[in-house]
Coordinates of C-alpha atoms in Angstrom, one line a residue:
X633 CA -19.5 74.0 -14.1
X634 CA -20.5 74.1 -10.5
X635 CA -18.5 73.0 -7.5
X636 CA -20.7 70.0 -7.2
X637 CA -20.0 68.9 -10.8
X638 CA -16.3 69.4 -10.3
X639 CA -16.4 67.4 -7.1
X640 CA -18.2 64.5 -8.9
X641 CA -15.6 64.5 -11.7
X642 CA -12.9 64.4 -9.1
X643 CA -14.5 61.5 -7.3
X644 CA -14.9 59.6 -10.6
X645 CA -11.3 60.1 -11.5
X646 CA -10.1 59.1 -8.1
X647 CA -12.2 55.9 -8.3
X648 CA -10.8 55.1 -11.8
X649 CA -7.3 55.7 -10.5
X650 CA -7.9 53.4 -7.5
X651 CA -9.3 50.7 -9.8
X652 CA -6.2 50.9 -12.0
X653 CA -3.9 50.8 -9.0
X654 CA -5.7 47.7 -7.6
X655 CA -5.5 46.0 -11.0
X656 CA -1.8 46.7 -11.2
X657 CA -1.2 45.5 -7.7
X658 CA -3.1 42.3 -8.4
X659 CA -1.1 41.7 -11.6
X660 CA 2.2 42.4 -9.8
X661 CA 1.2 40.0 -7.0
X662 CA 0.3 37.3 -9.5
X663 CA 3.6 37.8 -11.3
X664 CA 5.5 37.7 -8.0
X665 CA 3.8 34.4 -7.1
X666 CA 4.6 33.0 -10.6
X667 CA 8.3 34.0 -10.2
X668 CA 8.4 32.4 -6.8
X669 CA 6.8 29.2 -8.0
X670 CA 9.2 29.1 -11.0
X671 CA 12.2 29.5 -8.6
X672 CA 11.0 26.6 -6.5
X673 CA 10.5 24.4 -9.5
X674 CA 14.0 25.4 -10.7
X675 CA 15.4 24.3 -7.3
X676 CA 13.7 20.9 -7.6
X677 CA 14.9 20.3 -11.2
X678 CA 18.5 21.3 -10.3
X679 CA 18.4 18.9 -7.4
X680 CA 17.3 16.1 -9.8
X681 CA 20.0 16.9 -12.4
X682 CA 23.0 16.8 -10.0
X683 CA 22.8 13.0 -9.3
X684 CA 22.1 12.3 -12.9
X685 CA 25.2 14.2 -14.0
X686 CA 27.3 12.3 -11.5
X687 CA 25.9 8.9 -12.8
X688 CA 26.6 9.9 -16.3
X689 CA 30.2 11.1 -15.5
X690 CA 30.7 7.7 -13.7
X691 CA 29.6 6.0 -16.9
X692 CA 32.2 7.9 -18.9
X693 CA 30.0 10.4 -20.6
X694 CA 32.2 13.3 -21.7
X695 CA 31.7 16.6 -19.9
X696 CA 30.9 18.4 -23.2
X697 CA 27.9 16.2 -23.7
X698 CA 26.5 17.1 -20.2
X699 CA 26.3 20.8 -21.1
X700 CA 23.6 22.3 -23.4
X701 CA 24.7 23.3 -26.9
X702 CA 24.2 26.9 -28.2
X703 CA 21.1 25.9 -30.2
X704 CA 19.6 24.3 -27.1
X705 CA 20.3 27.4 -25.1
X706 CA 18.7 29.6 -27.8
X707 CA 15.6 27.4 -28.0
X708 CA 15.2 27.5 -24.2
X709 CA 15.6 31.3 -24.2
X710 CA 12.8 31.6 -26.8
X711 CA 10.6 29.2 -24.9
X712 CA 10.8 31.2 -21.6
X713 CA 10.7 34.7 -23.1
X714 CA 7.0 35.2 -22.5
X715 CA 7.1 35.2 -18.7
X716 CA 7.0 33.1 -15.5
X717 CA 4.3 30.8 -16.7
X718 CA 6.4 29.8 -19.8
X719 CA 9.3 29.3 -17.5
X720 CA 7.2 27.0 -15.2
X721 CA 6.0 25.1 -18.3
X722 CA 9.6 24.6 -19.4
X723 CA 10.7 23.5 -16.0
X724 CA 7.8 21.0 -15.8
X725 CA 9.0 19.6 -19.1
X726 CA 12.5 19.4 -17.7
X727 CA 11.2 17.4 -14.8
X728 CA 9.4 15.0 -17.2
X729 CA 12.7 14.6 -19.1
X730 CA 14.6 14.0 -15.8
X731 CA 12.0 11.3 -14.9
X732 CA 12.6 9.7 -18.3
X733 CA 16.3 9.8 -17.8
X734 CA 16.0 8.1 -14.4
X735 CA 13.9 5.4 -15.9
X736 CA 16.3 4.8 -18.7
X737 CA 19.3 4.4 -16.4
X738 CA 17.6 2.3 -13.6
X739 CA 15.4 -0.2 -15.4
X740 CA 16.9 -3.6 -16.0
X741 CA 17.9 -4.0 -19.6
X742 CA 17.3 -0.4 -20.6
X743 CA 19.9 2.3 -20.5
X744 CA 23.6 2.3 -20.2
X745 CA 24.0 0.8 -16.7
X746 CA 23.9 -2.9 -17.8
X747 CA 25.8 -2.2 -21.0
X748 CA 29.0 -1.5 -19.1
X749 CA 31.6 -4.3 -19.8
X750 CA 32.8 -4.4 -16.2
X751 CA 29.2 -5.2 -15.0
X752 CA 29.2 -8.5 -17.0
X753 CA 32.7 -9.2 -15.8
X754 CA 31.6 -8.8 -12.2
X755 CA 28.6 -11.1 -12.7
X756 CA 30.8 -13.7 -14.2
X757 CA 33.3 -13.5 -11.3
X758 CA 30.5 -13.7 -8.7
X759 CA 29.0 -16.7 -10.5
X760 CA 32.4 -18.5 -10.6
X761 CA 33.0 -17.9 -7.0
X762 CA 29.5 -19.1 -6.1
X763 CA 30.0 -22.3 -8.2
X764 CA 33.4 -22.9 -6.5
X765 CA 31.8 -22.6 -3.0
X766 CA 29.0 -25.0 -4.0
X767 CA 31.7 -27.5 -5.2
X768 CA 33.7 -27.2 -2.0
X769 CA 30.5 -27.7 0.1
X770 CA 29.6 -30.8 -1.9
X771 CA 33.2 -32.2 -1.5
X772 CA 33.0 -31.6 2.2
X773 CA 29.7 -33.3 2.5
X774 CA 30.9 -36.3 0.5
X775 CA 34.1 -36.5 2.5
X776 CA 32.1 -36.4 5.7
X777 CA 29.8 -39.2 4.5
X778 CA 32.9 -41.3 3.5
X779 CA 34.5 -40.8 6.9
X780 CA 31.3 -41.8 8.7
X781 CA 31.1 -45.2 7.0

C-alpha cells in the first residue's frame, strides 16, 4: 500500500465519520425540538386542567376522582414510552379531552352545572322576586290611576 492509497483510505474514513456525526447531530436536534414542543404542550394542558379541577371540586366531585387511577397511569406510561412524538400525541389527545370536558360543563342542559339542586332553587327564587316586583308595579299604577280620577 502506498502513501497515496493510505491517504485516500484515511479521507474516506474521515468523511464517513463526519457523515455519521452530522446524522447524529440532526437526530439529536430533532429530538430536542420534539422534547421542547412536548413540554410546551404539557404546559398548555396543565393550564387547561387547573380551572376544570376547581369547577369539579366546587361541584362536589371527590378529590380521589380527580386523580388518575393506577391502571390509567400505567396505560399512559405505555402510550408515551416510544419517545417525544408519542408524548405529543398523548398530550394532543388530552387537549381534545379537555375541550370535551369544557363543552360538557358549559353547554345548557348538558353536564352537571344545571343539575345542581341549588341552581333550580335560585331560579325559582329570582322568578318569585320578579313576579312580586311586577305585582307591586301593577298595584302602584292602578293606585295612581284611582287617585287621578
